Amino acid sequence: MGLGGFELLKPAGAMASLLLKPFNSSLRLLTLQRLTRSLTNAPDEKKCEDLLDKKPIFIHPTAVVHPGAILGQGVSIGPFCTVGSYAKVGNACQLYPGSHIFGDTELGDNCTVLTGAIVGEDLPGRTTIGCNNIIGHHAVIGVKCQDMKYKPGDECFLDIGDNNDIREYTSIHRSSKSSERTVIGDNNLIMGSCHIAHDCKVGNNNIFANNTLFAGHVVVEDYTHTAGAIVVHQFCHIGSFSFIGGGSVVSQDVPRYMMVSGERAELRGLNLEGLRRCGFSAEEIKSMRKAYQKIFIPKDAKLGGIEDRLKELEHNEELSSFPVIRSMVQSIRDSFDETRRGICKFRHWSGS
């Protein structure tokens, strides 16, 4: 037995030593012939070939791997790593020195856990991570939330999709109760020292710059981009294709396609550069600029409140024919639901 009740898994016997060495085809066949002759009840040559074709598992002698852990083919576990009893590590995953997998945690195929990272915790519930993810140095993923309403013993969950790059010192917490989940989608770049709190819902293809901090229950849609050192208040919604300027404190919703910035973040216009980079046509962007002006910079000051302007826009045959305009209107309107926080205040900016 190894440290803390864990067993140090080492290659055992002649078969294991064969699995850890490269073979050319002739030497492989000769070894198989001798092996099948010398062992009683040995598998046939085809089964031995299949076994040798599987990618070997490498476990450094100083790693502590519980015998109950499930390891896929080609897993590499470096020095001083820990893999707990309920962990499932997918094919071709790499655990760099000093990284740790705890609790009921599942890593998909081709994940990389860099030095000092901690994934999962021995709590009721589960941490599920998809394929092709990178967990950065000293990141802490899938641990207990910091919500005072959390009750010890409650199940809590974290689901992360595929192809995410989660950089150094980032923290992502599990949900605060069994009926909720913290969810991260696919293809997100989460830069160093970011924090995603309990029960957040993050979509796909987002870029969060260093020190982006999301409080609990924040919803982030797709293709958003934050600059560094921003803070988002709990329960806020960040709409798709939006941009948050550096150093901003976001305390209300950011509608789709828009840009906000400021110590108390205010609307500064459309995220024009982001829209162009994401492939929106010149015609779509032109229509969005007209719609934005009608909503936030109306020529007729007597037009009424924002709801009246949204209704007028919906009856505008030219603009309402664009799906992006309908999406913009719906995003703004949803933010005024009684369960939501409204939208960031408007400040005129000539960029839109």
mmCIF file of C-alpha atoms in Angstrom:
data_model
loop_
_atom_site.group_PDB
_atom_site.id
_atom_site.type_symbol
_atom_site.label_atom_id
_atom_site.label_comp_id
_atom_site.label_asym_id
_atom_site.label_seq_id
_atom_site.Cartn_x
_atom_site.Cartn_y
_atom_site.Cartn_z
ATOM 1 C CA MET A 1 0.000 0.000 0.000
ATOM 2 C CA GLY A 2 1.120 3.563 -0.725
ATOM 3 C CA LEU A 3 0.453 6.887 0.916
ATOM 4 C CA GLY A 4 -2.948 7.704 2.418
ATOM 5 C CA GLY A 5 -4.504 4.327 1.622
ATOM 6 C CA PHE A 6 -3.623 4.523 -2.065
ATOM 7 C CA GLU A 7 -1.686 1.784 -3.827
ATOM 8 C CA LEU A 8 1.336 2.509 -5.974
ATOM 9 C CA LEU A 9 0.575 0.814 -9.278
ATOM 10 C CA LYS A 10 3.629 -0.631 -10.947
ATOM 11 C CA PRO A 11 3.956 -2.800 -14.057
ATOM 12 C CA ALA A 12 3.658 -6.414 -12.938
ATOM 13 C CA GLY A 13 4.970 -9.561 -14.565
ATOM 14 C CA ALA A 14 6.350 -10.451 -17.961
ATOM 15 C CA MET A 15 3.272 -9.305 -19.864
ATOM 16 C CA ALA A 16 3.373 -5.781 -18.366
ATOM 17 C CA SER A 17 7.061 -5.415 -19.155
ATOM 18 C CA LEU A 18 6.365 -6.375 -22.754
ATOM 19 C CA LEU A 19 3.635 -3.791 -23.007
ATOM 20 C CA LEU A 20 6.018 -1.012 -22.014
ATOM 21 C CA LYS A 21 8.654 -1.707 -24.707
ATOM 22 C CA PRO A 22 8.549 -0.957 -28.422
ATOM 23 C CA PHE A 23 8.542 -3.886 -30.813
ATOM 24 C CA ASN A 24 9.219 -4.374 -34.450
ATOM 25 C CA SER A 25 6.922 -6.812 -36.211
ATOM 26 C CA SER A 26 9.276 -9.837 -36.245
ATOM 27 C CA LEU A 27 10.312 -9.492 -32.617
ATOM 28 C CA ARG A 28 6.693 -9.021 -31.595
ATOM 29 C CA LEU A 29 5.621 -12.261 -33.304
ATOM 30 C CA LEU A 30 8.540 -14.227 -31.800
ATOM 31 C CA THR A 31 7.719 -12.952 -28.328
ATOM 32 C CA LEU A 32 4.065 -13.871 -28.757
ATOM 33 C CA GLN A 33 4.942 -17.396 -29.852
ATOM 34 C CA ARG A 34 7.156 -17.950 -26.820
ATOM 35 C CA LEU A 35 4.611 -16.373 -24.506
ATOM 36 C CA THR A 36 1.734 -18.532 -25.658
ATOM 37 C CA ARG A 37 3.828 -21.721 -25.357
ATOM 38 C CA SER A 38 5.116 -20.968 -21.863
ATOM 39 C CA LEU A 39 1.898 -19.830 -20.154
ATOM 40 C CA THR A 40 -0.914 -22.194 -19.312
ATOM 41 C CA ASN A 41 -4.366 -21.035 -20.409
ATOM 42 C CA ALA A 42 -2.630 -18.271 -22.361
ATOM 43 C CA PRO A 43 -4.718 -16.304 -24.911
ATOM 44 C CA ASP A 44 -4.230 -17.055 -28.587
ATOM 45 C CA GLU A 45 -1.840 -15.041 -30.752
ATOM 46 C CA LYS A 46 -4.544 -12.719 -32.077
ATOM 47 C CA LYS A 47 -5.646 -11.732 -28.574
ATOM 48 C CA CYS A 48 -2.046 -11.092 -27.574
ATOM 49 C CA GLU A 49 -1.572 -8.950 -30.696
ATOM 50 C CA ASP A 50 -4.674 -6.922 -29.776
ATOM 51 C CA LEU A 51 -3.336 -6.440 -26.263
ATOM 52 C CA LEU A 52 0.040 -5.277 -27.484
ATOM 53 C CA ASP A 53 -1.557 -2.891 -29.976
ATOM 54 C CA LYS A 54 -3.173 -1.006 -27.113
ATOM 55 C CA LYS A 55 -1.251 2.037 -26.029
ATOM 56 C CA PRO A 56 0.536 1.436 -22.720
ATOM 57 C CA ILE A 57 -0.212 3.311 -19.515
ATOM 58 C CA PHE A 58 2.701 5.105 -17.882
ATOM 59 C CA ILE A 59 2.549 5.713 -14.131
ATOM 60 C CA HIS A 60 5.573 7.243 -12.459
ATOM 61 C CA PRO A 61 6.686 5.296 -9.368
ATOM 62 C CA THR A 62 6.057 8.297 -7.111
ATOM 63 C CA ALA A 63 2.457 8.771 -8.323
ATOM 64 C CA VAL A 64 -0.357 7.630 -6.019
ATOM 65 C CA VAL A 65 -3.118 5.972 -8.039
ATOM 66 C CA HIS A 66 -6.000 4.278 -6.271
ATOM 67 C CA PRO A 67 -6.687 0.756 -7.566
ATOM 68 C CA GLY A 68 -10.331 1.730 -8.078
ATOM 69 C CA ALA A 69 -9.463 4.465 -10.585
ATOM 70 C CA ILE A 70 -10.250 3.752 -14.230
ATOM 71 C CA LEU A 71 -7.493 4.676 -16.675
ATOM 72 C CA GLY A 72 -7.845 4.718 -20.452
ATOM 73 C CA GLN A 73 -5.269 3.686 -23.007
ATOM 74 C CA GLY A 74 -2.105 5.713 -23.331
ATOM 75 C CA VAL A 75 -2.598 7.624 -20.075
ATOM 76 C CA SER A 76 0.568 9.236 -18.714
ATOM 77 C CA ILE A 77 0.733 10.068 -15.004
ATOM 78 C CA GLY A 78 3.792 12.001 -13.896
ATOM 79 C CA PRO A 79 5.689 12.233 -10.612
ATOM 80 C CA PHE A 80 3.844 13.025 -7.366
ATOM 81 C CA CYS A 81 0.383 12.959 -8.974
ATOM 82 C CA THR A 82 -2.720 11.666 -7.190
ATOM 83 C CA VAL A 83 -5.674 9.882 -8.803
ATOM 84 C CA GLY A 84 -8.592 9.069 -6.490
ATOM 85 C CA SER A 85 -10.717 5.958 -6.239
ATOM 86 C CA TYR A 86 -13.693 7.223 -8.272
ATOM 87 C CA ALA A 87 -11.737 9.003 -10.983
ATOM 88 C CA LYS A 88 -12.062 8.084 -14.650
ATOM 89 C CA VAL A 89 -9.239 9.266 -16.873
ATOM 90 C CA GLY A 90 -9.830 9.026 -20.632
ATOM 91 C CA ASN A 91 -7.523 7.783 -23.349
ATOM 92 C CA ALA A 92 -4.247 9.631 -23.955
ATOM 93 C CA CYS A 93 -4.699 11.991 -21.006
ATOM 94 C CA GLN A 94 -1.538 13.481 -19.518
ATOM 95 C CA LEU A 95 -1.134 14.384 -15.871
ATOM 96 C CA TYR A 96 1.928 16.549 -15.392
ATOM 97 C CA PRO A 97 3.985 16.364 -12.170
ATOM 98 C CA GLY A 98 2.136 17.347 -9.022
ATOM 99 C CA SER A 99 -1.374 17.415 -10.527
ATOM 100 C CA HIS A 100 -4.303 15.751 -8.770
ATOM 101 C CA ILE A 101 -7.679 14.195 -9.655
ATOM 102 C CA PHE A 102 -10.086 13.753 -6.737
ATOM 103 C CA GLY A 103 -13.695 12.709 -6.149
ATOM 104 C CA ASP A 104 -16.184 11.455 -8.714
ATOM 105 C CA THR A 105 -14.423 13.085 -11.630
ATOM 106 C CA GLU A 106 -14.351 12.070 -15.272
ATOM 107 C CA LEU A 107 -11.775 13.356 -17.762
ATOM 108 C CA GLY A 108 -12.506 12.808 -21.447
ATOM 109 C CA ASP A 109 -9.928 11.713 -23.988
ATOM 110 C CA ASN A 110 -6.789 13.755 -24.751
ATOM 111 C CA CYS A 111 -7.004 16.063 -21.748
ATOM 112 C CA THR A 112 -3.897 17.627 -20.254
ATOM 113 C CA VAL A 113 -3.654 18.533 -16.567
ATOM 114 C CA LEU A 114 -0.624 20.709 -15.961
ATOM 115 C CA THR A 115 1.587 20.961 -12.884
ATOM 116 C CA GLY A 116 -0.146 21.855 -9.640
ATOM 117 C CA ALA A 117 -3.700 21.695 -11.013
ATOM 118 C CA ILE A 118 -6.452 20.167 -8.879
ATOM 119 C CA VAL A 119 -9.524 18.687 -10.555
ATOM 120 C CA GLY A 120 -12.503 17.509 -8.509
ATOM 121 C CA GLU A 121 -13.082 17.107 -4.799
ATOM 122 C CA ASP A 122 -14.308 14.358 -2.467
ATOM 123 C CA LEU A 123 -17.839 15.751 -2.221
ATOM 124 C CA PRO A 124 -21.233 14.352 -3.154
ATOM 125 C CA GLY A 125 -21.913 15.075 -6.816
ATOM 126 C CA ARG A 126 -19.739 14.944 -9.882
ATOM 127 C CA THR A 127 -17.248 16.803 -12.076
ATOM 128 C CA THR A 128 -17.426 15.898 -15.768
ATOM 129 C CA ILE A 129 -14.879 17.234 -18.251
ATOM 130 C CA GLY A 130 -15.037 16.525 -21.980
ATOM 131 C CA CYS A 131 -12.285 15.830 -24.505
ATOM 132 C CA ASN A 132 -9.238 17.827 -25.596
ATOM 133 C CA ASN A 133 -9.232 20.191 -22.636
ATOM 134 C CA ILE A 134 -6.144 21.792 -21.107
ATOM 135 C CA ILE A 135 -6.197 22.502 -17.373
ATOM 136 C CA GLY A 136 -3.492 25.063 -16.631
ATOM 137 C CA HIS A 137 -0.834 25.228 -13.951
ATOM 138 C CA HIS A 138 -2.315 25.429 -10.434
ATOM 139 C CA ALA A 139 -5.889 25.769 -11.713
ATOM 140 C CA VAL A 140 -8.591 24.547 -9.316
ATOM 141 C CA ILE A 141 -11.547 22.975 -11.117
ATOM 142 C CA GLY A 142 -14.668 21.321 -9.709
ATOM 143 C CA VAL A 143 -14.296 22.099 -6.014
ATOM 144 C CA LYS A 144 -16.855 23.236 -3.437
ATOM 145 C CA CYS A 145 -18.579 26.537 -4.122
ATOM 146 C CA GLN A 146 -18.241 29.641 -1.970
ATOM 147 C CA ASP A 147 -21.993 30.138 -1.561
ATOM 148 C CA MET A 148 -22.995 30.439 2.102
ATOM 149 C CA LYS A 149 -26.297 28.748 1.214
ATOM 150 C CA TYR A 150 -24.499 25.526 0.320
ATOM 151 C CA LYS A 151 -25.370 22.726 2.736
ATOM 152 C CA PRO A 152 -22.726 20.090 3.441
ATOM 153 C CA GLY A 153 -23.817 16.757 2.002
ATOM 154 C CA ASP A 154 -25.740 18.248 -0.930
ATOM 155 C CA GLU A 155 -24.746 16.996 -4.340
ATOM 156 C CA CYS A 156 -23.089 19.584 -6.559
ATOM 157 C CA PHE A 157 -22.080 19.383 -10.206
ATOM 158 C CA LEU A 158 -19.762 20.828 -12.832
ATOM 159 C CA ASP A 159 -19.973 19.999 -16.541
ATOM 160 C CA ILE A 160 -17.267 21.171 -18.942
ATOM 161 C CA GLY A 161 -17.418 20.526 -22.684
ATOM 162 C CA ASP A 162 -14.663 19.962 -25.242
ATOM 163 C CA ASN A 163 -11.646 21.889 -26.537
ATOM 164 C CA ASN A 164 -11.382 24.402 -23.710
ATOM 165 C CA ASP A 165 -8.094 26.049 -22.764
ATOM 166 C CA ILE A 166 -8.284 26.849 -19.050
ATOM 167 C CA ARG A 167 -5.150 28.700 -18.069
ATOM 168 C CA GLU A 168 -3.085 29.011 -14.912
ATOM 169 C CA TYR A 169 -4.617 29.799 -11.499
ATOM 170 C CA THR A 170 -8.173 29.764 -12.834
ATOM 171 C CA SER A 171 -10.887 28.539 -10.449
ATOM 172 C CA ILE A 172 -14.211 27.005 -11.529
ATOM 173 C CA HIS A 173 -16.605 25.872 -8.812
ATOM 174 C CA ARG A 174 -19.349 23.293 -8.707
ATOM 175 C CA SER A 175 -23.017 24.178 -8.281
ATOM 176 C CA SER A 176 -24.459 25.268 -4.961
ATOM 177 C CA LYS A 177 -27.217 22.639 -4.856
ATOM 178 C CA SER A 178 -28.264 19.393 -6.514
ATOM 179 C CA SER A 179 -30.894 21.007 -8.722
ATOM 180 C CA GLU A 180 -28.304 23.273 -10.375
ATOM 181 C CA ARG A 181 -25.140 22.797 -12.418
ATOM 182 C CA THR A 182 -22.164 24.930 -13.274
ATOM 183 C CA VAL A 183 -21.767 24.528 -17.030
ATOM 184 C CA ILE A 184 -18.933 25.454 -19.399
ATOM 185 C CA GLY A 185 -19.461 24.799 -23.120
ATOM 186 C CA ASP A 186 -16.942 24.156 -25.891
ATOM 187 C CA ASN A 187 -13.986 25.997 -27.433
ATOM 188 C CA ASN A 188 -13.546 28.601 -24.708
ATOM 189 C CA LEU A 189 -10.287 30.342 -23.876
ATOM 190 C CA ILE A 190 -10.249 31.138 -20.161
ATOM 191 C CA MET A 191 -7.051 33.042 -19.412
ATOM 192 C CA GLY A 192 -5.019 33.163 -16.227
ATOM 193 C CA SER A 193 -6.548 33.870 -12.804
ATOM 194 C CA CYS A 194 -10.167 33.909 -13.998
ATOM 195 C CA HIS A 195 -12.942 32.828 -11.644
ATOM 196 C CA ILE A 196 -16.245 31.209 -12.607
ATOM 197 C CA ALA A 197 -18.454 30.792 -9.565
ATOM 198 C CA HIS A 198 -21.219 28.361 -8.706
ATOM 199 C CA ASP A 199 -24.164 27.838 -11.046
ATOM 200 C CA CYS A 200 -22.748 29.904 -13.911
ATOM 201 C CA LYS A 201 -23.734 28.916 -17.437
ATOM 202 C CA VAL A 202 -21.078 29.642 -20.064
ATOM 203 C CA GLY A 203 -21.673 28.921 -23.747
ATOM 204 C CA ASN A 204 -19.226 28.317 -26.581
ATOM 205 C CA ASN A 205 -16.336 30.138 -28.268
ATOM 206 C CA ASN A 206 -15.857 32.764 -25.575
ATOM 207 C CA ILE A 207 -12.602 34.527 -24.704
ATOM 208 C CA PHE A 208 -12.137 35.660 -21.111
ATOM 209 C CA ALA A 209 -8.988 37.708 -20.528
ATOM 210 C CA ASN A 210 -6.952 37.543 -17.322
ATOM 211 C CA ASN A 211 -8.746 38.215 -14.033
ATOM 212 C CA THR A 212 -12.250 37.998 -15.461
ATOM 213 C CA LEU A 213 -14.446 37.301 -12.424
ATOM 214 C CA PHE A 214 -17.988 35.927 -12.669
ATOM 215 C CA ALA A 215 -20.128 35.790 -9.539
ATOM 216 C CA GLY A 216 -22.734 33.083 -9.017
ATOM 217 C CA HIS A 217 -25.525 32.367 -11.502
ATOM 218 C CA VAL A 218 -24.050 34.506 -14.293
ATOM 219 C CA VAL A 219 -25.108 33.469 -17.802
ATOM 220 C CA VAL A 220 -22.671 34.022 -20.662
ATOM 221 C CA GLU A 221 -23.865 33.219 -24.167
ATOM 222 C CA ASP A 222 -21.583 32.542 -27.191
ATOM 223 C CA TYR A 223 -18.702 34.434 -28.828
ATOM 224 C CA THR A 224 -18.337 36.994 -26.052
ATOM 225 C CA HIS A 225 -15.022 38.655 -25.294
ATOM 226 C CA THR A 226 -13.880 40.260 -22.060
ATOM 227 C CA ALA A 227 -10.826 42.431 -21.554
ATOM 228 C CA GLY A 228 -8.757 42.046 -18.373
ATOM 229 C CA ALA A 229 -9.760 42.644 -14.764
ATOM 230 C CA ILE A 230 -13.534 42.759 -15.135
ATOM 231 C CA VAL A 231 -16.151 41.851 -12.532
ATOM 232 C CA VAL A 232 -19.661 40.614 -13.288
ATOM 233 C CA HIS A 233 -22.369 40.781 -10.612
ATOM 234 C CA GLN A 234 -24.349 37.640 -9.788
ATOM 235 C CA PHE A 235 -27.382 36.799 -11.961
ATOM 236 C CA CYS A 236 -26.248 39.037 -14.829
ATOM 237 C CA HIS A 237 -26.590 37.896 -18.451
ATOM 238 C CA ILE A 238 -23.867 38.556 -21.021
ATOM 239 C CA GLY A 239 -25.282 38.369 -24.543
ATOM 240 C CA SER A 240 -23.650 36.720 -27.548
ATOM 241 C CA PHE A 241 -21.061 38.662 -29.580
ATOM 242 C CA SER A 242 -20.685 41.294 -26.874
ATOM 243 C CA PHE A 243 -17.504 42.890 -25.530
ATOM 244 C CA ILE A 244 -16.679 44.056 -22.004
ATOM 245 C CA GLY A 245 -13.908 46.644 -21.703
ATOM 246 C CA GLY A 246 -11.024 46.245 -19.272
ATOM 247 C CA GLY A 247 -11.525 47.151 -15.636
ATOM 248 C CA SER A 248 -15.330 47.208 -15.923
ATOM 249 C CA VAL A 249 -17.766 46.384 -13.152
ATOM 250 C CA VAL A 250 -20.866 44.883 -14.772
ATOM 251 C CA SER A 251 -23.904 45.045 -12.519
ATOM 252 C CA GLN A 252 -26.642 44.725 -15.171
ATOM 253 C CA ASP A 253 -27.172 42.710 -18.360
ATOM 254 C CA VAL A 254 -25.129 43.254 -21.514
ATOM 255 C CA PRO A 255 -27.413 42.756 -24.558
ATOM 256 C CA ARG A 256 -26.243 40.825 -27.597
ATOM 257 C CA TYR A 257 -23.862 42.484 -30.070
ATOM 258 C CA MET A 258 -23.033 45.385 -27.764
ATOM 259 C CA MET A 259 -19.989 46.824 -26.047
ATOM 260 C CA VAL A 260 -19.812 48.072 -22.472
ATOM 261 C CA SER A 261 -17.070 49.599 -20.357
ATOM 262 C CA GLY A 262 -16.595 51.792 -17.336
ATOM 263 C CA GLU A 263 -16.182 51.534 -13.585
ATOM 264 C CA ARG A 264 -19.939 50.943 -13.627
ATOM 265 C CA ALA A 265 -20.227 49.460 -17.083
ATOM 266 C CA GLU A 266 -22.308 51.485 -19.539
ATOM 267 C CA LEU A 267 -23.330 50.774 -23.116
ATOM 268 C CA ARG A 268 -20.822 52.340 -25.519
ATOM 269 C CA GLY A 269 -22.269 51.126 -28.805
ATOM 270 C CA LEU A 270 -22.073 47.974 -30.886
ATOM 271 C CA ASN A 271 -19.155 45.569 -30.766
ATOM 272 C CA LEU A 272 -18.338 46.465 -34.363
ATOM 273 C CA GLU A 273 -14.899 44.883 -34.596
ATOM 274 C CA GLY A 274 -16.120 41.693 -32.975
ATOM 275 C CA LEU A 275 -19.069 41.488 -35.342
ATOM 276 C CA ARG A 276 -16.801 41.862 -38.364
ATOM 277 C CA ARG A 277 -14.408 39.218 -37.094
ATOM 278 C CA CYS A 278 -17.290 36.812 -36.530
ATOM 279 C CA GLY A 279 -18.418 37.120 -40.134
ATOM 280 C CA PHE A 280 -21.450 39.403 -39.928
ATOM 281 C CA SER A 281 -22.117 41.011 -43.285
ATOM 282 C CA ALA A 282 -21.829 44.748 -43.920
ATOM 283 C CA GLU A 283 -25.595 44.845 -44.491
ATOM 284 C CA GLU A 284 -26.314 43.182 -41.142
ATOM 285 C CA ILE A 285 -23.979 45.544 -39.291
ATOM 286 C CA LYS A 286 -25.533 48.552 -41.017
ATOM 287 C CA SER A 287 -29.014 47.404 -39.953
ATOM 288 C CA MET A 288 -27.834 46.885 -36.363
ATOM 289 C CA ARG A 289 -26.403 50.401 -36.248
ATOM 290 C CA LYS A 290 -29.735 51.825 -37.391
ATOM 291 C CA ALA A 291 -31.583 49.731 -34.819
ATOM 292 C CA TYR A 292 -29.202 50.760 -32.039
ATOM 293 C CA GLN A 293 -29.723 54.442 -32.868
ATOM 294 C CA LYS A 294 -33.497 54.051 -32.876
ATOM 295 C CA ILE A 295 -33.412 52.368 -29.459
ATOM 296 C CA PHE A 296 -30.795 54.436 -27.649
ATOM 297 C CA ILE A 297 -30.398 57.652 -29.667
ATOM 298 C CA PRO A 298 -33.917 58.392 -30.956
ATOM 299 C CA LYS A 299 -34.384 61.529 -33.030
ATOM 300 C CA ASP A 300 -37.851 61.970 -31.584
ATOM 301 C CA ALA A 301 -37.433 62.624 -27.870
ATOM 302 C CA LYS A 302 -41.199 62.230 -27.395
ATOM 303 C CA LEU A 303 -41.156 58.637 -28.577
ATOM 304 C CA GLY A 304 -41.475 57.302 -25.030
ATOM 305 C CA GLY A 305 -39.637 54.657 -23.056
ATOM 306 C CA ILE A 306 -37.493 51.822 -24.314
ATOM 307 C CA GLU A 307 -40.459 49.468 -24.668
ATOM 308 C CA ASP A 308 -42.121 51.913 -27.066
ATOM 309 C CA ARG A 309 -38.925 52.113 -29.122
ATOM 310 C CA LEU A 310 -38.641 48.333 -29.265
ATOM 311 C CA LYS A 311 -42.223 48.079 -30.496
ATOM 312 C CA GLU A 312 -41.604 50.694 -33.165
ATOM 313 C CA LEU A 313 -38.532 48.775 -34.288
ATOM 314 C CA GLU A 314 -40.508 45.549 -34.513
ATOM 315 C CA HIS A 315 -42.981 47.287 -36.834
ATOM 316 C CA ASN A 316 -40.217 48.646 -39.036
ATOM 317 C CA GLU A 317 -40.463 46.410 -42.122
ATOM 318 C CA GLU A 318 -36.953 47.145 -43.337
ATOM 319 C CA LEU A 319 -35.128 46.400 -40.076
ATOM 320 C CA SER A 320 -37.349 43.711 -38.590
ATOM 321 C CA SER A 321 -36.678 41.499 -41.618
ATOM 322 C CA PHE A 322 -33.138 40.866 -40.304
ATOM 323 C CA PRO A 323 -32.862 37.970 -37.815
ATOM 324 C CA VAL A 324 -30.058 39.808 -35.978
ATOM 325 C CA ILE A 325 -32.410 42.727 -35.284
ATOM 326 C CA ARG A 326 -35.066 40.445 -33.906
ATOM 327 C CA SER A 327 -32.407 38.765 -31.766
ATOM 328 C CA MET A 328 -31.191 42.147 -30.488
ATOM 329 C CA VAL A 329 -34.709 43.261 -29.594
ATOM 330 C CA GLN A 330 -35.470 40.001 -27.803
ATOM 331 C CA SER A 331 -32.220 40.171 -25.850
ATOM 332 C CA ILE A 332 -33.033 43.673 -24.589
ATOM 333 C CA ARG A 333 -36.636 42.808 -23.807
ATOM 334 C CA ASP A 334 -35.686 39.661 -21.863
ATOM 335 C CA SER A 335 -33.406 41.729 -19.641
ATOM 336 C CA PHE A 336 -36.421 43.649 -18.334
ATOM 337 C CA ASP A 337 -38.154 40.513 -17.112
ATOM 338 C CA GLU A 338 -38.944 40.748 -13.396
ATOM 339 C CA THR A 339 -36.357 38.055 -12.608
ATOM 340 C CA ARG A 340 -33.563 39.920 -14.418
ATOM 341 C CA ARG A 341 -31.459 42.988 -13.649
ATOM 342 C CA GLY A 342 -32.202 45.256 -16.627
ATOM 343 C CA ILE A 343 -29.527 46.423 -19.058
ATOM 344 C CA CYS A 344 -26.424 48.514 -18.499
ATOM 345 C CA LYS A 345 -27.113 52.225 -18.725
ATOM 346 C CA PHE A 346 -26.544 53.955 -22.050
ATOM 347 C CA ARG A 347 -23.787 56.454 -22.753
ATOM 348 C CA HIS A 348 -23.559 58.045 -26.183
ATOM 349 C CA TRP A 349 -20.456 57.081 -28.099
ATOM 350 C CA SER A 350 -19.823 57.994 -31.704
ATOM 351 C CA GLY A 351 -18.510 54.525 -32.622
ATOM 352 C CA SER A 352 -22.025 53.255 -33.360
#
